[in-house]
mmCIF file of C-alpha atoms and ligand atoms in Angstrom:
data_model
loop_
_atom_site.group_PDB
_atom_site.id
_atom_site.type_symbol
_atom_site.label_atom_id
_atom_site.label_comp_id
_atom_site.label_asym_id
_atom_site.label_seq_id
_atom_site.Cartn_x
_atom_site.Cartn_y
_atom_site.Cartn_z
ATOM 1 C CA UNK A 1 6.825 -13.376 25.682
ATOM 2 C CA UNK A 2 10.432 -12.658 26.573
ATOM 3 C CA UNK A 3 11.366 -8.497 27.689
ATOM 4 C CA UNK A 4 13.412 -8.711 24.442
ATOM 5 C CA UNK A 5 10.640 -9.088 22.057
ATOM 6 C CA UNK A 6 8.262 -6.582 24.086
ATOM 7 C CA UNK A 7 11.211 -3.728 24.176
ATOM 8 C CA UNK A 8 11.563 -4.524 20.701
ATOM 9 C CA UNK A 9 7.315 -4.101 19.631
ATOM 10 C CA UNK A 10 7.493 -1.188 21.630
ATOM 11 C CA UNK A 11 10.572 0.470 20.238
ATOM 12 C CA UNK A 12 10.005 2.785 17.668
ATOM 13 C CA UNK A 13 10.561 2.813 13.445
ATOM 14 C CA UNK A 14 13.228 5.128 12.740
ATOM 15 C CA UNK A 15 13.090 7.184 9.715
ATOM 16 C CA UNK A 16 16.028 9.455 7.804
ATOM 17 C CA UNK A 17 16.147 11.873 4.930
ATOM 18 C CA UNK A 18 18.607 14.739 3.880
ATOM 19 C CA UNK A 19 15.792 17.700 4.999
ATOM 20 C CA UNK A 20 12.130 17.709 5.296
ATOM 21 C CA UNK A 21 11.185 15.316 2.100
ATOM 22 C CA UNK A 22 11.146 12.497 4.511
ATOM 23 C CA UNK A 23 8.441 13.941 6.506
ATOM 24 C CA UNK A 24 6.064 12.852 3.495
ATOM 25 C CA UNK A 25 7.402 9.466 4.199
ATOM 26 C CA UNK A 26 6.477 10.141 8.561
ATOM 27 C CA UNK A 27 2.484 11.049 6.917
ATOM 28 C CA UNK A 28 1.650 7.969 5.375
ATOM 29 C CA UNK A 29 3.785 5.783 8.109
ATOM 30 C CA UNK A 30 1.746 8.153 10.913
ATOM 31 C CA UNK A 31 -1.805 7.047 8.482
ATOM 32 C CA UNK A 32 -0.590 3.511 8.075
ATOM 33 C CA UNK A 33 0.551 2.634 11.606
ATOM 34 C CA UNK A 34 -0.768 5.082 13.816
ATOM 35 C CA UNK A 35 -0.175 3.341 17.239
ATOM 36 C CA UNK A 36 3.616 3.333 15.812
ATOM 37 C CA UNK A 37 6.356 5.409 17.753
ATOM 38 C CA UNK A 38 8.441 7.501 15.154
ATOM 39 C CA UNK A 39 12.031 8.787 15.180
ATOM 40 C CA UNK A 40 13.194 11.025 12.532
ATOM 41 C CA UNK A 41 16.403 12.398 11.681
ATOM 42 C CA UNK A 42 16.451 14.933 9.096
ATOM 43 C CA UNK A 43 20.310 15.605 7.822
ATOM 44 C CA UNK A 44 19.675 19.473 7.425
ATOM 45 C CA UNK A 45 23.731 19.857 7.951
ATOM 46 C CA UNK A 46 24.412 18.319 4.650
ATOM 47 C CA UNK A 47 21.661 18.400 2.356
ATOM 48 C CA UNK A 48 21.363 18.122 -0.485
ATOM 49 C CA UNK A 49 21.956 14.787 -0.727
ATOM 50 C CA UNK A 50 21.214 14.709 -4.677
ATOM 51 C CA UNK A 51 24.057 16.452 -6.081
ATOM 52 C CA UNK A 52 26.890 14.614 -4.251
ATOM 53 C CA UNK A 53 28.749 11.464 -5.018
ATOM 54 C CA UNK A 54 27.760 7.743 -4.161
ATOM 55 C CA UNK A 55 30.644 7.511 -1.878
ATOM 56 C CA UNK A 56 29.658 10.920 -0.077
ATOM 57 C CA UNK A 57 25.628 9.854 0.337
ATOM 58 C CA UNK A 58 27.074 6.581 1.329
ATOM 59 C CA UNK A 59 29.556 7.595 3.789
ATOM 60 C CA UNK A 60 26.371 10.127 5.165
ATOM 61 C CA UNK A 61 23.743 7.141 5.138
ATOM 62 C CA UNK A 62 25.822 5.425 7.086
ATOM 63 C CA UNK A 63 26.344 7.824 9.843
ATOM 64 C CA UNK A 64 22.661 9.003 10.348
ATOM 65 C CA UNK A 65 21.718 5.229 9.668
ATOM 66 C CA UNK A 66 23.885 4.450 12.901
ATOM 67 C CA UNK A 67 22.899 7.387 14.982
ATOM 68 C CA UNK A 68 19.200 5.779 14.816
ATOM 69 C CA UNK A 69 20.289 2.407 15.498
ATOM 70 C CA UNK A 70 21.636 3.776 18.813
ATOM 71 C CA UNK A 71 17.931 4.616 19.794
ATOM 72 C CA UNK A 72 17.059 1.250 20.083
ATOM 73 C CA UNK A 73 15.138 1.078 16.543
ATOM 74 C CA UNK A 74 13.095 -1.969 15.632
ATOM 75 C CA UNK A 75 12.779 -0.702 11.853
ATOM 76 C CA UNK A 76 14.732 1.817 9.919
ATOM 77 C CA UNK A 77 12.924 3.699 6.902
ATOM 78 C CA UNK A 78 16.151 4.915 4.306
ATOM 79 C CA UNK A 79 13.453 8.141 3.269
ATOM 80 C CA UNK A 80 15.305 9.525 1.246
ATOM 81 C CA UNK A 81 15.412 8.201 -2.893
ATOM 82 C CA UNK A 82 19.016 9.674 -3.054
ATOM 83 C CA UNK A 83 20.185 7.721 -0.050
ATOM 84 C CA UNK A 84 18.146 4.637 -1.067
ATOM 85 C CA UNK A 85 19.555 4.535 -4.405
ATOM 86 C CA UNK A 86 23.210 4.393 -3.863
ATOM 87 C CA UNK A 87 23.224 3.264 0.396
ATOM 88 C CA UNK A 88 20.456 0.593 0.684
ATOM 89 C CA UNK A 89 22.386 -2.548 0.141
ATOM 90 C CA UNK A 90 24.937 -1.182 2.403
ATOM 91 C CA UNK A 91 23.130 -0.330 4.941
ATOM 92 C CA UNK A 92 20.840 -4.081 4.720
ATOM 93 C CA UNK A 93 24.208 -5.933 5.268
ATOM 94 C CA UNK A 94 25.155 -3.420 8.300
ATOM 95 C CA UNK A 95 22.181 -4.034 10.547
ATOM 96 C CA UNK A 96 21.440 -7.734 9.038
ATOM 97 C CA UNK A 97 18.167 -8.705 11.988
ATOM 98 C CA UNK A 98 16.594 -5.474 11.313
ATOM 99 C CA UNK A 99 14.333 -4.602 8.692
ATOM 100 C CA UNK A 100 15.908 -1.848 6.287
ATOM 101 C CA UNK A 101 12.908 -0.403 3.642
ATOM 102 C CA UNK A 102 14.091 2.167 1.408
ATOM 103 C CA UNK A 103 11.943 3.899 -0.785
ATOM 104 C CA UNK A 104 12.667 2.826 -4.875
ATOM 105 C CA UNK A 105 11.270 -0.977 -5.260
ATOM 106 C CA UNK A 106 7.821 -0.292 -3.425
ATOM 107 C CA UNK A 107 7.362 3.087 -5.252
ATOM 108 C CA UNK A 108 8.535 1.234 -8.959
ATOM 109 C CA UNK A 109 6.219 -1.268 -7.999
ATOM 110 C CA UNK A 110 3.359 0.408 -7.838
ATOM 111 C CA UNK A 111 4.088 2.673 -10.676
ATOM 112 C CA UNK A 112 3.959 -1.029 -13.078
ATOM 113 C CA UNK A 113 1.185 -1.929 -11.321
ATOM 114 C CA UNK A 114 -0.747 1.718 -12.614
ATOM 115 C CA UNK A 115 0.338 1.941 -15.581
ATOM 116 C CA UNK A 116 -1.679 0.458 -18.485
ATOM 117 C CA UNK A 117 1.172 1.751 -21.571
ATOM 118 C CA UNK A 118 4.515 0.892 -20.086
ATOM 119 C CA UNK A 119 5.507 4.189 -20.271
ATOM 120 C CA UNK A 120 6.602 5.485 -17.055
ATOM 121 C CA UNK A 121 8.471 9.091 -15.909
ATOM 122 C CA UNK A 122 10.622 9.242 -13.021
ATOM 123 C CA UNK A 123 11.911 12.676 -11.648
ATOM 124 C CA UNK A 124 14.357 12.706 -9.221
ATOM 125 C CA UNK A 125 17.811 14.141 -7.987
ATOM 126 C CA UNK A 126 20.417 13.613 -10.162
ATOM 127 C CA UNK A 127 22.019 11.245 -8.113
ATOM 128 C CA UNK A 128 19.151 9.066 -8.169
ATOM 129 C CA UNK A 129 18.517 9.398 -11.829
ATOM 130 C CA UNK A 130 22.420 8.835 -12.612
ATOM 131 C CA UNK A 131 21.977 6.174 -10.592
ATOM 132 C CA UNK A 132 19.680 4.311 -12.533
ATOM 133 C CA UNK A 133 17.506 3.122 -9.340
ATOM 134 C CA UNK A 134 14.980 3.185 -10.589
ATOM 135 C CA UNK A 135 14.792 1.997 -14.075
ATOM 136 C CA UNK A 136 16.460 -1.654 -13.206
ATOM 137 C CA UNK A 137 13.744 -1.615 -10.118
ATOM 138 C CA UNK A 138 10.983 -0.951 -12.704
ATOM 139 C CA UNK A 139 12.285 -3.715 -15.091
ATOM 140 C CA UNK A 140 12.738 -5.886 -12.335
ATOM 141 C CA UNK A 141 8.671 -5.765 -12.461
ATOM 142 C CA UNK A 142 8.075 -5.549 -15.764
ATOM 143 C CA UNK A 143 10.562 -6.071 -18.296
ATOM 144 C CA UNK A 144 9.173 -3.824 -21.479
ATOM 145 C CA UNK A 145 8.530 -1.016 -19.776
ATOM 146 C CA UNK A 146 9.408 2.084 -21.413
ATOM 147 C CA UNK A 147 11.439 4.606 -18.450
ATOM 148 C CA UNK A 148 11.706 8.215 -19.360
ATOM 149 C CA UNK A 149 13.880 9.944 -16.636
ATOM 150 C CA UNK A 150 14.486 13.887 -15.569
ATOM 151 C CA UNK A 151 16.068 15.181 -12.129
ATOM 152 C CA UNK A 152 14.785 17.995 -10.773
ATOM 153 C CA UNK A 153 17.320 19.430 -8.522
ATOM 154 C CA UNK A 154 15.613 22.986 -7.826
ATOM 155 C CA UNK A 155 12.532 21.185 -6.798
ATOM 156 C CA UNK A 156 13.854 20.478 -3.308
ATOM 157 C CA UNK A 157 15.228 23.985 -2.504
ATOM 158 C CA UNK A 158 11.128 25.199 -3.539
ATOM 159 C CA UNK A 159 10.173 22.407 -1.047
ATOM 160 C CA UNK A 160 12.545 23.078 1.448
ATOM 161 C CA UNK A 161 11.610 27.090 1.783
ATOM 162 C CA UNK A 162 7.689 25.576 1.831
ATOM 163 C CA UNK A 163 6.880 26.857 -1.736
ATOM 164 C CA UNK A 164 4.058 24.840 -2.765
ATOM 165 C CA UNK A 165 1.568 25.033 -5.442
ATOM 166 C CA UNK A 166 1.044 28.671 -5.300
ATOM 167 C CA UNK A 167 4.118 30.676 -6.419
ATOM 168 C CA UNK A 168 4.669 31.491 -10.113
ATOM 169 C CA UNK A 169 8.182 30.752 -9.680
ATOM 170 C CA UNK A 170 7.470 27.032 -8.709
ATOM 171 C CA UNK A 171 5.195 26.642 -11.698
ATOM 172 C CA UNK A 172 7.596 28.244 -14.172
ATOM 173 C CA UNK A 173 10.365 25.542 -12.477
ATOM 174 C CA UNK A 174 7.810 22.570 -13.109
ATOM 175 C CA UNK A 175 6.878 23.857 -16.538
ATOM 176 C CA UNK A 176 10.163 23.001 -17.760
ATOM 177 C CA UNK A 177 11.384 20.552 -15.753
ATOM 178 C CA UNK A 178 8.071 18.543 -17.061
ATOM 179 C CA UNK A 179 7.832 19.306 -20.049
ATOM 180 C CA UNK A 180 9.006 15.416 -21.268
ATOM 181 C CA UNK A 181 5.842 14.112 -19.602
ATOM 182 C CA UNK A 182 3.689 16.132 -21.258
ATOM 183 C CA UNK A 183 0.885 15.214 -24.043
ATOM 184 C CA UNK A 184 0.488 11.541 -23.540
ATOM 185 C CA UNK A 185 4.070 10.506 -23.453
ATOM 186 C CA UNK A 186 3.926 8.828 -19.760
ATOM 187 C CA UNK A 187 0.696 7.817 -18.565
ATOM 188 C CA UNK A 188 2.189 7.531 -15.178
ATOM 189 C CA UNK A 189 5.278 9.511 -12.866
ATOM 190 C CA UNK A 190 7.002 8.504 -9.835
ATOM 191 C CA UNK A 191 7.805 11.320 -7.481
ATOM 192 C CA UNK A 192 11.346 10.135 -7.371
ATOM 193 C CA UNK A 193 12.414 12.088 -4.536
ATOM 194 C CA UNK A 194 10.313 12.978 -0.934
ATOM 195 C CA UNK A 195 10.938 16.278 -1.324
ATOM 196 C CA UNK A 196 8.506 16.029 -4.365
ATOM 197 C CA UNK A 197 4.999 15.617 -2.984
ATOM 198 C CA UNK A 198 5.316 18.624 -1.309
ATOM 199 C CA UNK A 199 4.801 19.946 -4.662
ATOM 200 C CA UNK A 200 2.131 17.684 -5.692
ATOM 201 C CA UNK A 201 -0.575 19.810 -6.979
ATOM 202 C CA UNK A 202 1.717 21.839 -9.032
ATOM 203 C CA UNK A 203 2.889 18.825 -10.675
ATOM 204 C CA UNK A 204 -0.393 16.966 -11.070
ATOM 205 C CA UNK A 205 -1.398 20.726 -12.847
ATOM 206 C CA UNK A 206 1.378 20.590 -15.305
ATOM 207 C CA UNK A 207 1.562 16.826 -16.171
ATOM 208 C CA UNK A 208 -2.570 17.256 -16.334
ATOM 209 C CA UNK A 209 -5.379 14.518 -15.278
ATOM 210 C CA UNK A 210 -4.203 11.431 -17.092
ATOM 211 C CA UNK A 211 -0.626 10.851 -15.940
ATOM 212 C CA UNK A 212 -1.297 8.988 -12.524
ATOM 213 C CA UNK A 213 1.636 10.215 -9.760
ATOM 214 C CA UNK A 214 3.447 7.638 -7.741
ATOM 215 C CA UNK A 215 4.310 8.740 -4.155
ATOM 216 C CA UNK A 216 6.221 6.066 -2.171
ATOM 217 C CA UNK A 217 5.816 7.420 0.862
ATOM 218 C CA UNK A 218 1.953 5.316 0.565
ATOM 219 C CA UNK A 219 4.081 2.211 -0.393
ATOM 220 C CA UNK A 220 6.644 1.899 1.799
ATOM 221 C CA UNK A 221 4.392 2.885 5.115
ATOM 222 C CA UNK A 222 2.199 -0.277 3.578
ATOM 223 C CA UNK A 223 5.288 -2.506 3.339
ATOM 224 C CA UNK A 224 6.421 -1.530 6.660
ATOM 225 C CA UNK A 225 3.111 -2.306 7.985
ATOM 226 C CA UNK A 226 3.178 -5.822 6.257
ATOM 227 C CA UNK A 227 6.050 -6.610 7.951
ATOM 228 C CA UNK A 228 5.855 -5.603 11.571
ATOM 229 C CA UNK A 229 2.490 -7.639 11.348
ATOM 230 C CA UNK A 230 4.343 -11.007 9.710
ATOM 231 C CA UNK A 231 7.247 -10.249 12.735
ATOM 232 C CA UNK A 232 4.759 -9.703 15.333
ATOM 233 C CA UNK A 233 6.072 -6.198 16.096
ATOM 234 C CA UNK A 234 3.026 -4.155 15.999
ATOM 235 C CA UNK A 235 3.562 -2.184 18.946
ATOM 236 C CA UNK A 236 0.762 -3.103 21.354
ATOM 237 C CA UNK A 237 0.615 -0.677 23.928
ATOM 238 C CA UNK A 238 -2.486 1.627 24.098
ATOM 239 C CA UNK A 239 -0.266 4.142 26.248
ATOM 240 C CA UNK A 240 0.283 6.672 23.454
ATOM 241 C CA UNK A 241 3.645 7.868 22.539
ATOM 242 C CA UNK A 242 4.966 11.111 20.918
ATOM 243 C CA UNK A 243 7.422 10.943 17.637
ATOM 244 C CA UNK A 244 10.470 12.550 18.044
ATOM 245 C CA UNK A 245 12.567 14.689 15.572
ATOM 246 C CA UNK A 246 16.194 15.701 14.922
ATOM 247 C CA UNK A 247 17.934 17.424 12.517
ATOM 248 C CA UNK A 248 22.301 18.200 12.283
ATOM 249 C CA UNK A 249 21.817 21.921 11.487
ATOM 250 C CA UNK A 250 18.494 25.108 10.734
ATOM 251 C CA UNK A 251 16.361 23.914 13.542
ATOM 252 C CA UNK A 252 14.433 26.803 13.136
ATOM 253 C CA UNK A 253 13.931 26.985 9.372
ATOM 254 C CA UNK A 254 12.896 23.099 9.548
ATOM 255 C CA UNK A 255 10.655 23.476 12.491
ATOM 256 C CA UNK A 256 8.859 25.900 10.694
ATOM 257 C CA UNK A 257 8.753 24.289 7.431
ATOM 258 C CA UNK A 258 7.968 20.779 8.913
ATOM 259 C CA UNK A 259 4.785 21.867 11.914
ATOM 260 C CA UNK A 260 3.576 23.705 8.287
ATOM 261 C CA UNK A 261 3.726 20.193 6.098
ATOM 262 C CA UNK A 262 2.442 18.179 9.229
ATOM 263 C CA UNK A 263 -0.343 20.430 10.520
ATOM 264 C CA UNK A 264 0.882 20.029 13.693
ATOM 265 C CA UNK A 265 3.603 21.329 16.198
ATOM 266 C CA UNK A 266 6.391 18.967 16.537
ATOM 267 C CA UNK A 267 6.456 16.986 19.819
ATOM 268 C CA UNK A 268 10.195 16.528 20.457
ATOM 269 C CA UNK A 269 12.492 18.198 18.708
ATOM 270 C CA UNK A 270 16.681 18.595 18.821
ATOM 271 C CA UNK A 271 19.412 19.562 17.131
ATOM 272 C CA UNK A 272 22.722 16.515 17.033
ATOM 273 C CA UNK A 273 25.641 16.221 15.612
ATOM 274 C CA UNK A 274 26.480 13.341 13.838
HETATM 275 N N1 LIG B 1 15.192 13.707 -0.028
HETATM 276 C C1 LIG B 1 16.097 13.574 -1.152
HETATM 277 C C2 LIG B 1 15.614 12.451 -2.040
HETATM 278 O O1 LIG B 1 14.551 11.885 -1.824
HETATM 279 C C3 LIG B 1 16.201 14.833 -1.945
HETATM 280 C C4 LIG B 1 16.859 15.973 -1.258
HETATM 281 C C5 LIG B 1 18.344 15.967 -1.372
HETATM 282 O O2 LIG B 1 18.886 16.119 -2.473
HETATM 283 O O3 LIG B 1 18.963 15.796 -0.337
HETATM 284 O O4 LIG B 1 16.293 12.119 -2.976
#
């Protein structure tokens, strides 16, 4: 085997998002691929990401896209629905020999493949669901489905300050955000954004036991995994390795909110500036 394709195995999957949504994206990639080295940026400077322009998510996808290409990458993770929405073709035909997942076509996917009445909710940012992301990914796999769409824009400020399930304030939020997925309408929901299952059980709660949720953090950490093992770069070493994290801006606040969401301190940590 050549040093090239061993730095490369060893090198580790890089992984972006506006704030700390992405980290739901790091879970199921640390589940799926645990012998896996992880780099995350998280673009705390500029987030949101969901209430900008196209151009301006672009223009930022591109620059935190690059700074983990510098790190010697062997797989970048676009974690963030916003970014992956409007940036993911762009960012495919930048780095051409390296594999770029973003998070809409394995999350529509499996939403078709649950759903037994076509009838599918997505919430999102509203840049995603202007975007329409989603519902041409979800007719891509099955032409009569029926998409009903609603963004959600206060739901990543809840998750971002590490308001889960518990406050009143988040359930009054979800109560109306929700309410067009109530009663039978959808029988299943993509979490359209990785802010979202940070809110999971206060979701599940309102939507109630029949509308299956769709996280695609579990889809694209199973993609990811398909791939490295078709390319041969499964890392191999038994030495283990520590993830590293970096965010542009609130180290603090994120540190706090992310060691809460992961259960665990974070290993390396530092602040950069894109
Ligand atoms: N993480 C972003 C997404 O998945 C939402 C947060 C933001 O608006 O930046 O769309």
């Amino acid at each position: 085997m050549t040093s090239l394709a061993l730095r490369m195995k060893e090198s580790p999957i890089g992984v972006f998002d506006s704030g700390v949504g992405g980290l739901t994206v790091v879970k199921s990639l640390r589940r799926r691929l645990p012998n896996e080295q992880i780099i995350y940026l998280g673009d705390t400077a500029r987030l949101p990401y969901g209430t900008r322009s196209p151009a301006t998510v672009e223009r930022y996808a591109i620059q935190t896209a690059s700074f983990l290409e510098s790190l010697n990458i062997k797989m970048l993770v676009i974690a963030c629905n916003t970014a992956s929405a409007v940036a993911h073709g762009t960012l495919r035909a930048m780095y051409p020999s390296m594999p770029t997942l973003g998070v809409i076509q394995p999350g529509a996917k499996q939403a078709v493949r649950a759903s037994k009445s076509g009838r599918i909710g997505v919430i999102g940012t509203e840049a995603t669901v202007s975007s329409g992301a989603y519902a041409k990914a979800i007719a891509g796999f099955n032409p009569s489905a029926e998409v009903v769409s609603q963004a959600c824009p206060l739901f990543v400020a809840l998750a971002e300050e590490g308001w889960a399930e518990h406050e009143a304030a988040t359930r009054l939020i979800a109560d109306r955000y929700l309410e067009p997925f109530r009663g039978g309408r959808v029988d299943t929901l993509v979490l359209g954004c990785t802010h979202y299952p940070i809110l999971r059980d206060v979701i599940a709660d309102v939507v109630g036991p029949d509308v299956v949720l769709i996280d695609s953090g579990d889809a694209v950490a199973e993609e990811a995994a398909i791939l490295l093992a078709a390319s041969e770069q499964l890392r191999t070493s038994l030495e283990p390795c520590e993830d590293q994290f970096f965010v542009t801006d609130a180290a603090g606040r994120f540190r706090r909110v992310a060691e809460l969401f992961l259960g665990a301190a974070l290993e390396r940590f530092e602040t950069v500036e894109l």
